[in-house]
mmCIF file of C-alpha atoms in Angstrom:
data_model
loop_
_atom_site.group_PDB
_atom_site.id
_atom_site.type_symbol
_atom_site.label_atom_id
_atom_site.label_comp_id
_atom_site.label_asym_id
_atom_site.label_seq_id
_atom_site.Cartn_x
_atom_site.Cartn_y
_atom_site.Cartn_z
ATOM 1 C CA UNK A 1 0.015 0.008 -0.003
ATOM 2 C CA UNK A 2 1.360 3.401 -0.953
ATOM 3 C CA UNK A 3 2.142 5.939 1.861
ATOM 4 C CA UNK A 4 -0.555 8.247 0.513
ATOM 5 C CA UNK A 5 -3.146 5.444 0.448
ATOM 6 C CA UNK A 6 -2.256 4.417 4.037
ATOM 7 C CA UNK A 7 -2.456 8.082 5.182
ATOM 8 C CA UNK A 8 -5.753 8.521 3.411
ATOM 9 C CA UNK A 9 -7.175 5.422 5.165
ATOM 10 C CA UNK A 10 -5.937 6.653 8.464
ATOM 11 C CA UNK A 11 -7.623 10.058 7.994
ATOM 12 C CA UNK A 12 -10.908 8.395 6.945
ATOM 13 C CA UNK A 13 -10.752 6.065 9.981
ATOM 14 C CA UNK A 14 -10.145 9.030 12.235
ATOM 15 C CA UNK A 15 -13.061 10.874 10.596
ATOM 16 C CA UNK A 16 -15.283 7.837 11.085
ATOM 17 C CA UNK A 17 -14.250 7.562 14.814
ATOM 18 C CA UNK A 18 -14.935 11.272 15.432
ATOM 19 C CA UNK A 19 -18.311 11.207 13.812
ATOM 20 C CA UNK A 20 -19.389 8.045 15.701
ATOM 21 C CA UNK A 21 -18.090 9.347 19.028
ATOM 22 C CA UNK A 22 -19.815 12.641 18.547
ATOM 23 C CA UNK A 23 -23.072 10.907 17.589
ATOM 24 C CA UNK A 24 -22.878 8.672 20.643
ATOM 25 C CA UNK A 25 -22.360 11.644 22.922
ATOM 26 C CA UNK A 26 -25.835 12.975 22.405
ATOM 27 C CA UNK A 27 -28.957 10.722 22.583
ATOM 28 C CA UNK A 28 -30.944 12.953 20.200
ATOM 29 C CA UNK A 29 -28.116 12.661 17.696
ATOM 30 C CA UNK A 30 -28.069 8.872 17.354
ATOM 31 C CA UNK A 31 -30.510 6.042 16.863
ATOM 32 C CA UNK A 32 -29.951 2.319 16.713
ATOM 33 C CA UNK A 33 -32.749 -0.014 15.433
ATOM 34 C CA UNK A 34 -32.946 -3.860 15.251
ATOM 35 C CA UNK A 35 -34.367 -5.467 12.072
ATOM 36 C CA UNK A 36 -34.381 -8.951 10.425
ATOM 37 C CA UNK A 37 -32.568 -9.618 7.167
ATOM 38 C CA UNK A 38 -34.887 -12.077 5.470
ATOM 39 C CA UNK A 39 -33.675 -14.527 2.890
ATOM 40 C CA UNK A 40 -35.864 -15.676 -0.032
ATOM 41 C CA UNK A 41 -34.528 -13.663 -2.966
ATOM 42 C CA UNK A 42 -37.132 -10.851 -2.602
ATOM 43 C CA UNK A 43 -35.853 -7.263 -2.479
ATOM 44 C CA UNK A 44 -36.362 -5.921 1.007
ATOM 45 C CA UNK A 45 -35.801 -2.400 2.488
ATOM 46 C CA UNK A 46 -35.149 -1.020 5.963
ATOM 47 C CA UNK A 47 -34.816 2.719 6.827
ATOM 48 C CA UNK A 48 -33.900 4.943 9.746
ATOM 49 C CA UNK A 49 -34.452 8.687 9.927
ATOM 50 C CA UNK A 50 -32.753 11.204 12.211
ATOM 51 C CA UNK A 51 -34.026 14.784 11.934
ATOM 52 C CA UNK A 52 -34.048 15.570 8.173
ATOM 53 C CA UNK A 53 -31.556 12.871 7.268
ATOM 54 C CA UNK A 54 -32.435 9.304 6.253
ATOM 55 C CA UNK A 55 -30.518 6.015 5.565
ATOM 56 C CA UNK A 56 -32.104 3.235 3.584
ATOM 57 C CA UNK A 57 -30.722 -0.289 3.235
ATOM 58 C CA UNK A 58 -32.103 -2.250 0.303
ATOM 59 C CA UNK A 59 -31.084 -5.906 -0.282
ATOM 60 C CA UNK A 60 -31.990 -9.357 -1.548
ATOM 61 C CA UNK A 61 -30.427 -12.542 -0.005
ATOM 62 C CA UNK A 62 -30.748 -16.330 -0.218
ATOM 63 C CA UNK A 63 -30.222 -19.257 2.070
ATOM 64 C CA UNK A 64 -30.670 -19.878 5.829
ATOM 65 C CA UNK A 65 -33.131 -18.198 8.079
ATOM 66 C CA UNK A 66 -33.739 -14.654 9.142
ATOM 67 C CA UNK A 67 -30.693 -12.935 10.715
ATOM 68 C CA UNK A 68 -30.901 -10.154 13.292
ATOM 69 C CA UNK A 69 -29.126 -7.035 12.060
ATOM 70 C CA UNK A 70 -28.896 -3.386 13.284
ATOM 71 C CA UNK A 71 -28.936 0.028 11.772
ATOM 72 C CA UNK A 72 -27.389 3.024 13.459
ATOM 73 C CA UNK A 73 -27.687 6.563 12.253
ATOM 74 C CA UNK A 74 -25.831 9.509 13.795
ATOM 75 C CA UNK A 75 -25.436 13.255 13.491
ATOM 76 C CA UNK A 76 -22.389 15.096 14.643
ATOM 77 C CA UNK A 77 -22.910 17.928 17.240
ATOM 78 C CA UNK A 78 -22.370 20.573 14.604
ATOM 79 C CA UNK A 79 -24.700 18.723 12.244
ATOM 80 C CA UNK A 80 -22.038 18.761 9.521
ATOM 81 C CA UNK A 81 -21.706 14.951 9.348
ATOM 82 C CA UNK A 82 -24.366 12.205 9.054
ATOM 83 C CA UNK A 83 -23.376 8.502 9.504
ATOM 84 C CA UNK A 84 -25.182 5.250 8.812
ATOM 85 C CA UNK A 85 -24.016 1.819 9.730
ATOM 86 C CA UNK A 86 -25.731 -1.468 8.936
ATOM 87 C CA UNK A 87 -24.355 -4.639 10.430
ATOM 88 C CA UNK A 88 -24.916 -8.066 11.858
ATOM 89 C CA UNK A 89 -23.988 -7.845 15.574
ATOM 90 C CA UNK A 90 -23.186 -11.608 15.716
ATOM 91 C CA UNK A 91 -20.431 -11.137 13.208
ATOM 92 C CA UNK A 92 -20.321 -12.890 9.799
ATOM 93 C CA UNK A 93 -23.568 -13.348 7.904
ATOM 94 C CA UNK A 94 -24.273 -16.709 6.527
ATOM 95 C CA UNK A 95 -26.705 -15.424 3.926
ATOM 96 C CA UNK A 96 -25.900 -15.193 0.154
ATOM 97 C CA UNK A 97 -26.563 -11.605 -0.832
ATOM 98 C CA UNK A 98 -27.614 -11.188 -4.461
ATOM 99 C CA UNK A 99 -27.614 -7.388 -4.134
ATOM 100 C CA UNK A 100 -27.275 -4.490 -1.617
ATOM 101 C CA UNK A 101 -27.585 -0.718 -1.578
ATOM 102 C CA UNK A 102 -27.191 1.729 1.326
ATOM 103 C CA UNK A 103 -28.457 5.150 0.472
ATOM 104 C CA UNK A 104 -28.383 8.386 2.431
ATOM 105 C CA UNK A 105 -30.621 11.442 1.955
ATOM 106 C CA UNK A 106 -29.622 14.951 3.041
ATOM 107 C CA UNK A 107 -25.893 14.315 2.863
ATOM 108 C CA UNK A 108 -23.214 13.725 0.385
ATOM 109 C CA UNK A 109 -21.078 10.560 0.889
ATOM 110 C CA UNK A 110 -17.523 11.350 1.868
ATOM 111 C CA UNK A 111 -16.512 7.879 3.117
ATOM 112 C CA UNK A 112 -18.116 4.441 2.635
ATOM 113 C CA UNK A 113 -16.914 0.871 3.034
ATOM 114 C CA UNK A 114 -18.426 -2.582 3.118
ATOM 115 C CA UNK A 115 -17.375 -5.668 4.988
ATOM 116 C CA UNK A 116 -17.794 -9.447 4.556
ATOM 117 C CA UNK A 117 -17.044 -10.029 8.224
ATOM 118 C CA UNK A 118 -17.380 -7.808 11.393
ATOM 119 C CA UNK A 119 -15.128 -7.708 14.361
ATOM 120 C CA UNK A 120 -16.828 -9.962 16.952
ATOM 121 C CA UNK A 121 -15.468 -12.644 19.324
ATOM 122 C CA UNK A 122 -11.792 -12.216 18.513
ATOM 123 C CA UNK A 123 -12.438 -11.852 14.715
ATOM 124 C CA UNK A 124 -11.465 -8.781 12.745
ATOM 125 C CA UNK A 125 -13.354 -6.647 10.261
ATOM 126 C CA UNK A 126 -12.735 -7.997 6.746
ATOM 127 C CA UNK A 127 -13.409 -5.363 4.150
ATOM 128 C CA UNK A 128 -14.814 -6.197 0.693
ATOM 129 C CA UNK A 129 -12.520 -5.460 -2.173
ATOM 130 C CA UNK A 130 -13.123 -2.003 -3.601
ATOM 131 C CA UNK A 131 -14.027 -3.588 -6.882
ATOM 132 C CA UNK A 132 -17.042 -5.364 -5.305
ATOM 133 C CA UNK A 133 -19.014 -2.171 -4.765
ATOM 134 C CA UNK A 134 -19.591 1.335 -6.092
ATOM 135 C CA UNK A 135 -19.727 4.498 -4.039
ATOM 136 C CA UNK A 136 -21.580 7.524 -5.432
ATOM 137 C CA UNK A 137 -22.543 10.838 -3.792
ATOM 138 C CA UNK A 138 -25.625 9.283 -2.188
ATOM 139 C CA UNK A 139 -25.279 5.454 -2.211
ATOM 140 C CA UNK A 140 -23.103 2.408 -1.864
ATOM 141 C CA UNK A 141 -24.164 -0.373 -4.190
ATOM 142 C CA UNK A 142 -22.921 -3.872 -5.034
ATOM 143 C CA UNK A 143 -21.134 -4.113 -8.412
ATOM 144 C CA UNK A 144 -22.716 -6.704 -10.734
ATOM 145 C CA UNK A 145 -20.358 -9.489 -11.651
ATOM 146 C CA UNK A 146 -17.775 -8.453 -9.003
ATOM 147 C CA UNK A 147 -19.683 -8.672 -5.692
ATOM 148 C CA UNK A 148 -18.944 -12.062 -4.102
ATOM 149 C CA UNK A 149 -22.245 -12.157 -2.159
ATOM 150 C CA UNK A 150 -20.779 -11.836 1.335
ATOM 151 C CA UNK A 151 -21.976 -8.901 3.414
ATOM 152 C CA UNK A 152 -21.893 -8.346 7.156
ATOM 153 C CA UNK A 153 -21.523 -4.634 7.597
ATOM 154 C CA UNK A 154 -21.766 -1.305 5.727
ATOM 155 C CA UNK A 155 -20.594 2.084 6.935
ATOM 156 C CA UNK A 156 -21.391 5.386 5.237
ATOM 157 C CA UNK A 157 -20.479 8.884 6.326
ATOM 158 C CA UNK A 158 -21.756 11.931 4.577
ATOM 159 C CA UNK A 159 -21.283 15.683 4.790
ATOM 160 C CA UNK A 160 -24.702 17.319 5.379
ATOM 161 C CA UNK A 161 -25.915 19.905 2.828
ATOM 162 C CA UNK A 162 -26.133 23.391 4.194
ATOM 163 C CA UNK A 163 -27.130 26.365 2.209
ATOM 164 C CA UNK A 164 -24.211 28.682 1.476
ATOM 165 C CA UNK A 165 -24.729 32.428 2.026
#
């Protein structure tokens, strides 16, 4: 990994930690909801809203039975950053995802990453390869033909849109 790439990753991680810590500091600036990811190949959607900001997770999966997942949305104290995380608290999902999309409204994505495994019980986060998904200004989406159908966590951080004077 090039030095610039490593530094860029460190800056993004620091930004993520700052947003999540700021969001956790104030109860009205964070919300965590439980939901079931349901297999069966049917497209499903789950959303959470915080003030005027919204995160929507859309997916289709196969195999196994329902899995309990969580979605957390957070807003920094200065309301400049909105975060959305979707994950399986038990770690690695055993479902076969045929598609996924995490979309935020009211903010422009500055950082996003997806994981095939989450850090639970001595395991570590395992990021998807960047070629497996696409990041736009408002969404993180699987890439057809490249996504290997493993998903356990998505993290999105966006800068909120404020009217300029």
